[in-house]
Amino acid sequence: MNINKEKLIELLNLDLTLEYSAAIQYIQHAAVMTGAQFGDIIKELRIHANEEIAHAITLADQISFLGGVPTIEVGEIKISDDNIVMLKQDLEGEEDAIKRYKVRIE
């Protein structure tokens, strides 16, 4: 991907909004997920929430380094009252992030 610095900052800020929303979504999903069989998954969601915050910090630092201002906007947060739907939402978010980051490094 051959882009200028301003466009890269714009794209990284988009990524940052989605890292914020992923962290919030994981926290919310972990809090409302029910059932003993989901205990380990709930623990993992909390770990992933912290990882998303770490990703957001890295992105914010990179945006600032490039001369941009890290956004405070939050992307879409998907919620559900169905445990399986929540997990599918989380998986879709991770798959989307992988696609976006692959494009960024090309």
Tab-separated table of N, CA and C in Angstrom:
chain	number	residue	atom	x	y	z
A	1	MET	N	0.859	-1.165	0.000
A	1	MET	CA	0.000	0.000	0.000
A	1	MET	C	0.906	1.228	0.000
A	2	ASN	N	0.792	2.046	-1.020
A	2	ASN	CA	1.614	3.245	-1.138
A	2	ASN	C	0.748	4.459	-0.810
A	3	ILE	N	0.891	4.976	0.410
A	3	ILE	CA	0.064	6.101	0.850
A	3	ILE	C	0.948	7.142	1.524
A	4	ASN	N	0.405	8.347	1.611
A	4	ASN	CA	1.162	9.406	2.285
A	4	ASN	C	0.940	9.339	3.799
A	5	LYS	N	1.703	10.145	4.508
A	5	LYS	CA	1.666	10.124	5.972
A	5	LYS	C	0.280	10.481	6.509
A	6	GLU	N	-0.376	11.470	5.914
A	6	GLU	CA	-1.696	11.892	6.398
A	6	GLU	C	-2.714	10.761	6.269
A	7	LYS	N	-2.663	10.041	5.148
A	7	LYS	CA	-3.590	8.920	4.941
A	7	LYS	C	-3.284	7.801	5.934
A	8	LEU	N	-2.007	7.545	6.183
A	8	LEU	CA	-1.636	6.518	7.153
A	8	LEU	C	-2.161	6.882	8.539
A	9	ILE	N	-2.021	8.135	8.926
A	9	ILE	CA	-2.545	8.585	10.223
A	9	ILE	C	-4.058	8.375	10.276
A	10	GLU	N	-4.743	8.709	9.200
A	10	GLU	CA	-6.198	8.511	9.139
A	10	GLU	C	-6.557	7.036	9.325
A	11	LEU	N	-5.850	6.160	8.630
A	11	LEU	CA	-6.130	4.724	8.731
A	11	LEU	C	-5.790	4.182	10.118
A	12	LEU	N	-4.685	4.639	10.682
A	12	LEU	CA	-4.326	4.200	12.028
A	12	LEU	C	-5.337	4.694	13.058
A	13	ASN	N	-5.888	5.881	12.856
A	13	ASN	CA	-6.933	6.370	13.758
A	13	ASN	C	-8.196	5.528	13.632
A	14	LEU	N	-8.519	5.075	12.422
A	14	LEU	CA	-9.647	4.151	12.253
A	14	LEU	C	-9.372	2.873	13.038
A	15	ASP	N	-8.167	2.341	12.887
A	15	ASP	CA	-7.796	1.144	13.640
A	15	ASP	C	-7.916	1.390	15.140
A	16	LEU	N	-7.522	2.569	15.575
A	16	LEU	CA	-7.586	2.909	16.995
A	16	LEU	C	-9.027	2.897	17.501
A	17	THR	N	-9.967	3.436	16.718
A	17	THR	CA	-11.378	3.408	17.137
A	17	THR	C	-11.856	1.977	17.329
A	18	LEU	N	-11.376	1.088	16.462
A	18	LEU	CA	-11.810	-0.306	16.531
A	18	LEU	C	-11.127	-1.066	17.665
A	19	GLU	N	-9.919	-0.673	18.031
A	19	GLU	CA	-9.270	-1.270	19.208
A	19	GLU	C	-10.009	-0.850	20.478
A	20	TYR	N	-10.395	0.428	20.549
A	20	TYR	CA	-11.193	0.882	21.692
A	20	TYR	C	-12.481	0.067	21.796
A	21	SER	N	-13.185	-0.056	20.672
A	21	SER	CA	-14.471	-0.757	20.706
A	21	SER	C	-14.289	-2.233	21.032
A	22	ALA	N	-13.208	-2.848	20.547
A	22	ALA	CA	-12.962	-4.255	20.863
A	22	ALA	C	-12.759	-4.438	22.366
A	23	ALA	N	-11.995	-3.551	22.984
A	23	ALA	CA	-11.767	-3.650	24.429
A	23	ALA	C	-13.084	-3.535	25.189
A	24	ILE	N	-13.884	-2.553	24.817
A	24	ILE	CA	-15.179	-2.361	25.487
A	24	ILE	C	-16.081	-3.564	25.256
A	25	GLN	N	-16.112	-4.054	24.026
A	25	GLN	CA	-16.962	-5.202	23.690
A	25	GLN	C	-16.546	-6.433	24.496
A	26	TYR	N	-15.246	-6.707	24.592
A	26	TYR	CA	-14.784	-7.854	25.377
A	26	TYR	C	-15.162	-7.706	26.844
A	27	ILE	N	-15.008	-6.514	27.389
A	27	ILE	CA	-15.371	-6.283	28.791
A	27	ILE	C	-16.860	-6.533	28.996
A	28	GLN	N	-17.681	-5.994	28.097
A	28	GLN	CA	-19.130	-6.154	28.221
A	28	GLN	C	-19.523	-7.620	28.050
A	29	HIS	N	-18.961	-8.279	27.057
A	29	HIS	CA	-19.303	-9.680	26.822
A	29	HIS	C	-18.900	-10.543	28.015
A	30	ALA	N	-17.723	-10.306	28.571
A	30	ALA	CA	-17.280	-11.078	29.736
A	30	ALA	C	-18.216	-10.860	30.925
A	31	ALA	N	-18.735	-9.658	31.052
A	31	ALA	CA	-19.601	-9.334	32.190
A	31	ALA	C	-20.982	-9.966	32.079
A	32	VAL	N	-21.501	-10.107	30.851
A	32	VAL	CA	-22.871	-10.604	30.707
A	32	VAL	C	-22.951	-12.070	30.304
A	33	MET	N	-21.827	-12.675	29.931
A	33	MET	CA	-21.834	-14.081	29.537
A	33	MET	C	-22.174	-14.933	30.753
A	34	THR	N	-23.019	-15.925	30.544
A	34	THR	CA	-23.468	-16.764	31.652
A	34	THR	C	-23.226	-18.236	31.346
A	35	GLY	N	-23.177	-19.015	32.403
A	35	GLY	CA	-23.031	-20.457	32.272
A	35	GLY	C	-21.656	-20.923	32.706
A	36	ALA	N	-21.647	-21.959	33.534
A	36	ALA	CA	-20.388	-22.483	34.061
A	36	ALA	C	-19.446	-22.922	32.948
A	37	GLN	N	-19.996	-23.418	31.850
A	37	GLN	CA	-19.162	-23.890	30.742
A	37	GLN	C	-18.411	-22.751	30.053
A	38	PHE	N	-18.762	-21.517	30.334
A	38	PHE	CA	-18.108	-20.363	29.719
A	38	PHE	C	-17.097	-19.690	30.654
A	39	GLY	N	-16.839	-20.284	31.815
A	39	GLY	CA	-15.931	-19.680	32.790
A	39	GLY	C	-14.549	-19.383	32.235
A	40	ASP	N	-13.954	-20.348	31.544
A	40	ASP	CA	-12.620	-20.130	30.969
A	40	ASP	C	-12.660	-19.109	29.843
A	41	ILE	N	-13.737	-19.106	29.092
A	41	ILE	CA	-13.879	-18.139	27.995
A	41	ILE	C	-13.987	-16.728	28.559
A	42	ILE	N	-14.720	-16.572	29.631
A	42	ILE	CA	-14.849	-15.260	30.275
A	42	ILE	C	-13.471	-14.750	30.705
A	43	LYS	N	-12.668	-15.628	31.285
A	43	LYS	CA	-11.303	-15.238	31.675
A	43	LYS	C	-10.502	-14.791	30.455
A	44	GLU	N	-10.623	-15.527	29.357
A	44	GLU	CA	-9.904	-15.174	28.123
A	44	GLU	C	-10.375	-13.836	27.565
A	45	LEU	N	-11.672	-13.577	27.624
A	45	LEU	CA	-12.187	-12.300	27.132
A	45	LEU	C	-11.587	-11.143	27.918
A	46	ARG	N	-11.434	-11.320	29.214
A	46	ARG	CA	-10.821	-10.267	30.037
A	46	ARG	C	-9.354	-10.059	29.656
A	47	ILE	N	-8.661	-11.140	29.379
A	47	ILE	CA	-7.268	-11.035	28.920
A	47	ILE	C	-7.216	-10.296	27.589
A	48	HIS	N	-8.112	-10.669	26.675
A	48	HIS	CA	-8.150	-10.018	25.359
A	48	HIS	C	-8.494	-8.537	25.475
A	49	ALA	N	-9.349	-8.179	26.417
A	49	ALA	CA	-9.675	-6.759	26.617
A	49	ALA	C	-8.409	-5.980	26.946
A	50	ASN	N	-7.591	-6.525	27.818
A	50	ASN	CA	-6.328	-5.860	28.168
A	50	ASN	C	-5.372	-5.806	26.979
A	51	GLU	N	-5.362	-6.853	26.163
A	51	GLU	CA	-4.516	-6.848	24.964
A	51	GLU	C	-4.968	-5.769	23.981
A	52	GLU	N	-6.272	-5.594	23.853
A	52	GLU	CA	-6.796	-4.564	22.953
A	52	GLU	C	-6.404	-3.174	23.451
A	53	ILE	N	-6.408	-2.976	24.752
A	53	ILE	CA	-5.971	-1.690	25.309
A	53	ILE	C	-4.492	-1.469	25.002
A	54	ALA	N	-3.689	-2.523	25.125
A	54	ALA	CA	-2.265	-2.409	24.786
A	54	ALA	C	-2.090	-2.065	23.309
A	55	HIS	N	-2.900	-2.677	22.438
A	55	HIS	CA	-2.847	-2.348	21.008
A	55	HIS	C	-3.212	-0.882	20.794
A	56	ALA	N	-4.233	-0.414	21.509
A	56	ALA	CA	-4.662	0.982	21.372
A	56	ALA	C	-3.541	1.936	21.789
A	57	ILE	N	-2.847	1.607	22.849
A	57	ILE	CA	-1.736	2.451	23.303
A	57	ILE	C	-0.643	2.494	22.242
A	58	THR	N	-0.322	1.348	21.666
A	58	THR	CA	0.695	1.289	20.612
A	58	THR	C	0.286	2.133	19.416
A	59	LEU	N	-0.969	1.998	18.997
A	59	LEU	CA	-1.455	2.789	17.863
A	59	LEU	C	-1.429	4.279	18.181
A	60	ALA	N	-1.886	4.650	19.370
A	60	ALA	CA	-1.893	6.068	19.750
A	60	ALA	C	-0.478	6.636	19.738
A	61	ASP	N	0.470	5.877	20.249
A	61	ASP	CA	1.866	6.325	20.239
A	61	ASP	C	2.382	6.492	18.812
A	62	GLN	N	2.038	5.551	17.940
A	62	GLN	CA	2.501	5.622	16.548
A	62	GLN	C	1.875	6.818	15.830
A	63	ILE	N	0.593	7.047	16.059
A	63	ILE	CA	-0.095	8.191	15.450
A	63	ILE	C	0.568	9.488	15.899
A	64	SER	N	0.830	9.595	17.183
A	64	SER	CA	1.489	10.787	17.718
A	64	SER	C	2.891	10.946	17.129
A	65	PHE	N	3.641	9.857	17.033
A	65	PHE	CA	4.986	9.882	16.452
A	65	PHE	C	4.961	10.405	15.016
A	66	LEU	N	3.908	10.040	14.278
A	66	LEU	CA	3.774	10.471	12.886
A	66	LEU	C	3.280	11.912	12.759
A	67	GLY	N	2.983	12.557	13.894
A	67	GLY	CA	2.529	13.941	13.874
A	67	GLY	C	1.026	14.100	13.917
A	68	GLY	N	0.312	13.008	14.133
A	68	GLY	CA	-1.143	13.065	14.208
A	68	GLY	C	-1.629	13.160	15.644
A	69	VAL	N	-2.932	13.268	15.777
A	69	VAL	CA	-3.569	13.308	17.090
A	69	VAL	C	-4.416	12.050	17.229
A	70	PRO	N	-4.114	11.204	18.203
A	70	PRO	CA	-4.906	9.991	18.386
A	70	PRO	C	-6.369	10.330	18.681
A	71	THR	N	-7.252	9.633	18.017
A	71	THR	CA	-8.682	9.869	18.181
A	71	THR	C	-9.178	9.392	19.543
A	72	ILE	N	-10.307	9.955	19.948
A	72	ILE	CA	-11.008	9.453	21.130
A	72	ILE	C	-12.335	8.812	20.729
A	73	GLU	N	-12.575	8.749	19.429
A	73	GLU	CA	-13.800	8.131	18.923
A	73	GLU	C	-13.744	6.616	19.123
A	74	VAL	N	-14.908	6.027	19.345
A	74	VAL	CA	-15.019	4.581	19.537
A	74	VAL	C	-15.832	4.009	18.384
A	75	GLY	N	-15.355	2.897	17.839
A	75	GLY	CA	-16.076	2.239	16.754
A	75	GLY	C	-17.319	1.524	17.262
A	76	GLU	N	-17.983	0.835	16.357
A	76	GLU	CA	-19.208	0.105	16.685
A	76	GLU	C	-18.923	-0.979	17.722
A	77	ILE	N	-19.821	-1.088	18.687
A	77	ILE	CA	-19.739	-2.134	19.703
A	77	ILE	C	-20.946	-3.037	19.519
A	78	LYS	N	-20.682	-4.314	19.322
A	78	LYS	CA	-21.762	-5.279	19.109
A	78	LYS	C	-22.082	-5.967	20.427
A	79	ILE	N	-23.376	-6.056	20.714
A	79	ILE	CA	-23.813	-6.708	21.945
A	79	ILE	C	-24.855	-7.764	21.613
A	80	SER	N	-25.064	-8.668	22.546
A	80	SER	CA	-26.060	-9.719	22.393
A	80	SER	C	-26.349	-10.282	23.770
A	81	ASP	N	-27.437	-11.018	23.880
A	81	ASP	CA	-27.704	-11.735	25.124
A	81	ASP	C	-27.485	-13.231	24.926
A	82	ASP	N	-26.907	-13.598	23.775
A	82	ASP	CA	-26.631	-14.989	23.440
A	82	ASP	C	-25.114	-15.208	23.448
A	83	ASN	N	-24.651	-16.115	24.281
A	83	ASN	CA	-23.211	-16.350	24.421
A	83	ASN	C	-22.532	-16.688	23.099
A	84	ILE	N	-23.142	-17.537	22.307
A	84	ILE	CA	-22.537	-17.957	21.039
A	84	ILE	C	-22.476	-16.780	20.071
A	85	VAL	N	-23.522	-15.986	20.017
A	85	VAL	CA	-23.524	-14.802	19.152
A	85	VAL	C	-22.412	-13.847	19.582
A	86	MET	N	-22.247	-13.659	20.889
A	86	MET	CA	-21.176	-12.787	21.378
A	86	MET	C	-19.814	-13.278	20.905
A	87	LEU	N	-19.580	-14.573	21.006
A	87	LEU	CA	-18.292	-15.124	20.583
A	87	LEU	C	-18.088	-14.955	19.081
A	88	LYS	N	-19.158	-15.126	18.312
A	88	LYS	CA	-19.063	-14.908	16.863
A	88	LYS	C	-18.748	-13.442	16.560
A	89	GLN	N	-19.365	-12.530	17.298
A	89	GLN	CA	-19.080	-11.102	17.116
A	89	GLN	C	-17.609	-10.810	17.405
A	90	ASP	N	-17.104	-11.403	18.474
A	90	ASP	CA	-15.703	-11.185	18.840
A	90	ASP	C	-14.763	-11.762	17.784
A	91	LEU	N	-15.077	-12.939	17.279
A	91	LEU	CA	-14.253	-13.561	16.243
A	91	LEU	C	-14.257	-12.728	14.966
A	92	GLU	N	-15.425	-12.242	14.571
A	92	GLU	CA	-15.515	-11.388	13.377
A	92	GLU	C	-14.654	-10.141	13.537
A	93	GLY	N	-14.660	-9.558	14.718
A	93	GLY	CA	-13.843	-8.375	14.971
A	93	GLY	C	-12.362	-8.670	14.837
A	94	GLU	N	-11.935	-9.815	15.348
A	94	GLU	CA	-10.521	-10.198	15.243
A	94	GLU	C	-10.138	-10.477	13.792
A	95	GLU	N	-11.016	-11.150	13.054
A	95	GLU	CA	-10.734	-11.432	11.641
A	95	GLU	C	-10.635	-10.138	10.839
A	96	ASP	N	-11.506	-9.185	11.148
A	96	ASP	CA	-11.464	-7.884	10.480
A	96	ASP	C	-10.154	-7.158	10.787
A	97	ALA	N	-9.724	-7.217	12.034
A	97	ALA	CA	-8.471	-6.560	12.425
A	97	ALA	C	-7.288	-7.167	11.678
A	98	ILE	N	-7.267	-8.477	11.557
A	98	ILE	CA	-6.179	-9.144	10.831
A	98	ILE	C	-6.136	-8.668	9.385
A	99	LYS	N	-7.296	-8.588	8.749
A	99	LYS	CA	-7.349	-8.111	7.354
A	99	LYS	C	-6.828	-6.680	7.241
A	100	ARG	N	-7.269	-5.804	8.148
A	100	ARG	CA	-6.835	-4.403	8.106
A	100	ARG	C	-5.334	-4.278	8.308
A	101	TYR	N	-4.802	-5.010	9.268
A	101	TYR	CA	-3.372	-4.889	9.556
A	101	TYR	C	-2.521	-5.491	8.443
A	102	LYS	N	-3.020	-6.530	7.785
A	102	LYS	CA	-2.287	-7.079	6.634
A	102	LYS	C	-2.172	-6.032	5.535
A	103	VAL	N	-3.251	-5.286	5.303
A	103	VAL	CA	-3.232	-4.222	4.295
A	103	VAL	C	-2.238	-3.135	4.702
A	104	ARG	N	-2.179	-2.807	5.985
A	104	ARG	CA	-1.284	-1.739	6.452
A	104	ARG	C	0.187	-2.076	6.222
A	105	ILE	N	0.536	-3.360	6.324
A	105	ILE	CA	1.951	-3.710	6.202
A	105	ILE	C	2.375	-4.010	4.770
A	106	GLU	N	1.433	-4.027	3.849
A	106	GLU	CA	1.791	-4.275	2.440
A	106	GLU	C	2.474	-3.081	1.831
